[in-house]
Each structure stands twice: as C-alpha cells, then as structure tokens.
Amino acid sequence: MTISKELLDELLKGVERPEDLLGDAGLMKELKIRLMERMLGAELTAHLGYEEGKEAPWGQGNRRNGTSTKVLKGRDGEMPLAVPRDRDSSFGSGLVKKGQTGIDGMDDKSSPCRPPLVRGPWRTDSMLPG
C-alpha cells in the first residue's frame, strides 16, 4: 500500500512540534485509534452482511446496536476505542478480542528501534540495552 504525498500533507497540516505528531494527543495516537475503529466497523459490516446506515436484510434479527468504549493500553498510553456492538452479542472482532486490555504487539511492530519494555521490581541496569 502506498500513501500519497497529498494525503500525508493533509494529515500533517497543523503539526508544528514533535508533540503534535508523537505526543499523548498527537497525530500518531489519533491515527491508531481511528484506523482501529474503522477496521472494527468493517468487521461488524462483514459479520452482519450489510453496510452501516443501510437497512438490514429482510428477516435478519441481528442488527447494529451502538458502540461501547474499550480502553487499550500500549506504549502510547491509554487508547479509548469505540467498539461497535450487535444486538445478539455474537460479533467477535479479530482485531480487538473480548477481554483484551493491551494492543498485542501492535506497538512493538510500529518501531523496530525501540527495545522491549522490561518491568518489575527485579529489573536491573544490566537488562537495559546498550
């Protein structure tokens, strides 16, 4: 997939400082959230068999039923997502699973230069890269 220069220029309008791009309320975090919400919506469309805003097929009892907020944690901090629901509660996302609280490697893949996070009281300086 190639992202056009024009799209990048449009996205970067108003980005003047590094924090505008990488900060807690920056473009990168917003893009992650918006892209994940878009994928979740597409998954629900595939599950139900009709587009959002359209009528459900005749005889189908399962319908869209709003969204619920799920907060995932990652290297960018907390990311609130609007996860779509269906009336039967039969929708199961491949992107964000029920009960999931983290971003399962998405952050690890976004920057190959970052060392893995080491947490816990047993951490020593010898465990740090470098």
Short mmCIF file of C-alpha atoms in Angstrom, two decimals:
data_model
loop_
_atom_site.label_atom_id
_atom_site.label_comp_id
_atom_site.label_asym_id
_atom_site.label_seq_id
_atom_site.Cartn_x
_atom_site.Cartn_y
_atom_site.Cartn_z
CA MET A 1 0.00 0.00 0.00
CA THR A 2 1.29 3.43 -0.91
CA ILE A 3 0.15 6.56 0.89
CA SER A 4 0.11 9.58 -1.40
CA LYS A 5 2.16 12.68 -0.67
CA GLU A 6 -1.06 14.71 -0.78
CA LEU A 7 -2.66 12.59 1.94
CA LEU A 8 0.44 12.91 4.12
CA ASP A 9 0.48 16.68 3.59
CA GLU A 10 -3.20 16.85 4.58
CA LEU A 11 -2.60 14.79 7.72
CA LEU A 12 0.39 16.91 8.73
CA LYS A 13 -1.45 20.25 8.50
CA GLY A 14 -1.21 21.87 11.90
CA VAL A 15 1.68 19.69 13.06
CA GLU A 16 4.31 22.19 14.19
CA ARG A 17 6.10 20.47 17.06
CA PRO A 18 7.19 16.90 17.75
CA GLU A 19 4.45 16.65 20.42
CA ASP A 20 1.82 17.38 17.75
CA LEU A 21 2.91 14.22 15.97
CA LEU A 22 4.11 11.94 18.76
CA GLY A 23 2.57 13.34 21.96
CA ASP A 24 -0.28 11.92 24.04
CA ALA A 25 -2.82 13.84 21.93
CA GLY A 26 -0.71 13.66 18.78
CA LEU A 27 -1.49 12.59 15.26
CA MET A 28 0.11 9.13 15.53
CA LYS A 29 -2.03 8.12 18.50
CA GLU A 30 -5.18 9.52 16.90
CA LEU A 31 -4.42 7.66 13.67
CA LYS A 32 -4.03 4.37 15.54
CA ILE A 33 -7.36 4.89 17.29
CA ARG A 34 -9.25 5.98 14.17
CA LEU A 35 -7.81 3.21 11.98
CA MET A 36 -8.65 0.56 14.58
CA GLU A 37 -12.21 1.89 14.93
CA ARG A 38 -12.60 1.87 11.14
CA MET A 39 -11.41 -1.76 10.98
CA LEU A 40 -13.79 -2.74 13.79
CA GLY A 41 -16.68 -1.18 11.86
CA ALA A 42 -15.68 -3.10 8.73
CA GLU A 43 -15.52 -6.35 10.71
CA LEU A 44 -19.04 -5.76 12.03
CA THR A 45 -20.26 -5.00 8.50
CA ALA A 46 -18.82 -8.32 7.31
CA HIS A 47 -20.37 -10.11 10.30
CA LEU A 48 -23.85 -8.65 9.75
CA GLY A 49 -23.77 -8.63 5.96
CA TYR A 50 -24.90 -5.04 5.43
CA GLU A 51 -23.34 -1.57 5.45
CA GLU A 52 -23.77 0.90 8.29
CA GLY A 53 -26.63 3.28 7.58
CA LYS A 54 -28.40 0.76 5.32
CA GLU A 55 -31.35 -1.47 6.11
CA ALA A 56 -30.61 -4.96 7.39
CA PRO A 57 -31.61 -7.80 5.08
CA TRP A 58 -35.23 -8.89 5.49
CA GLY A 59 -35.69 -11.50 8.20
CA GLN A 60 -32.38 -10.81 9.91
CA GLY A 61 -32.92 -10.15 13.60
CA ASN A 62 -29.35 -9.22 14.43
CA ARG A 63 -28.61 -5.53 13.94
CA ARG A 64 -26.08 -2.89 14.88
CA ASN A 65 -26.50 -1.75 18.47
CA GLY A 66 -24.28 1.28 19.01
CA THR A 67 -20.80 1.16 20.48
CA SER A 68 -19.12 0.61 23.80
CA THR A 69 -15.86 2.16 24.93
CA LYS A 70 -12.88 -0.12 25.45
CA VAL A 71 -9.60 1.26 26.75
CA LEU A 72 -6.48 -0.49 25.46
CA LYS A 73 -3.05 0.13 26.91
CA GLY A 74 0.09 0.42 24.84
CA ARG A 75 3.32 2.33 24.66
CA ASP A 76 1.37 5.45 23.75
CA GLY A 77 -0.61 5.16 26.97
CA GLU A 78 -4.33 4.51 27.14
CA MET A 79 -6.26 4.39 23.89
CA PRO A 80 -10.06 4.64 24.17
CA LEU A 81 -11.80 2.82 21.29
CA ALA A 82 -15.45 2.92 20.27
CA VAL A 83 -16.13 -0.78 19.67
CA PRO A 84 -19.30 -1.50 17.67
CA ARG A 85 -21.88 -3.92 19.06
CA ASP A 86 -24.64 -6.07 17.65
CA ARG A 87 -27.92 -6.98 19.34
CA ASP A 88 -27.14 -10.69 19.61
CA SER A 89 -23.68 -10.04 21.08
CA SER A 90 -22.37 -12.55 18.55
CA PHE A 91 -19.82 -10.17 17.00
CA GLY A 92 -16.26 -11.14 17.83
CA SER A 93 -13.53 -8.95 16.41
CA GLY A 94 -10.29 -10.39 15.11
CA LEU A 95 -8.57 -7.08 15.84
CA VAL A 96 -9.71 -6.45 19.43
CA LYS A 97 -10.83 -9.54 21.31
CA LYS A 98 -13.30 -9.57 24.19
CA GLY A 99 -11.43 -9.07 27.45
CA GLN A 100 -8.33 -7.71 25.71
CA THR A 101 -6.63 -4.84 27.56
CA GLY A 102 -3.42 -4.35 25.56
CA ILE A 103 -2.51 -3.82 21.94
CA ASP A 104 -0.89 -7.26 21.50
CA GLY A 105 2.31 -6.35 19.71
CA MET A 106 0.99 -3.50 17.58
CA ASP A 107 3.35 -1.08 19.30
CA ASP A 108 6.25 -3.49 19.02
CA LYS A 109 5.79 -3.59 15.24
CA SER A 110 5.49 0.19 14.88
CA SER A 111 9.11 0.90 15.78
CA PRO A 112 11.83 -1.69 15.27
CA CYS A 113 14.33 0.61 17.03
CA ARG A 114 12.64 0.50 20.44
CA PRO A 115 13.88 -2.04 22.98
CA PRO A 116 11.27 -4.27 24.63
CA LEU A 117 9.77 -2.93 27.82
CA VAL A 118 11.20 -4.51 30.98
CA ARG A 119 9.05 -4.02 34.07
CA GLY A 120 9.01 -5.26 37.59
CA PRO A 121 10.98 -4.91 40.81
CA TRP A 122 13.50 -7.48 39.54
CA ARG A 123 14.70 -5.19 36.70
CA THR A 124 18.40 -4.38 36.80
CA ASP A 125 20.54 -1.97 34.82
CA SER A 126 22.22 -4.94 33.14
CA MET A 127 18.89 -5.72 31.44
CA LEU A 128 18.82 -2.38 29.63
CA PRO A 129 20.12 -2.20 26.05
CA GLY A 130 23.33 -0.72 25.47
#
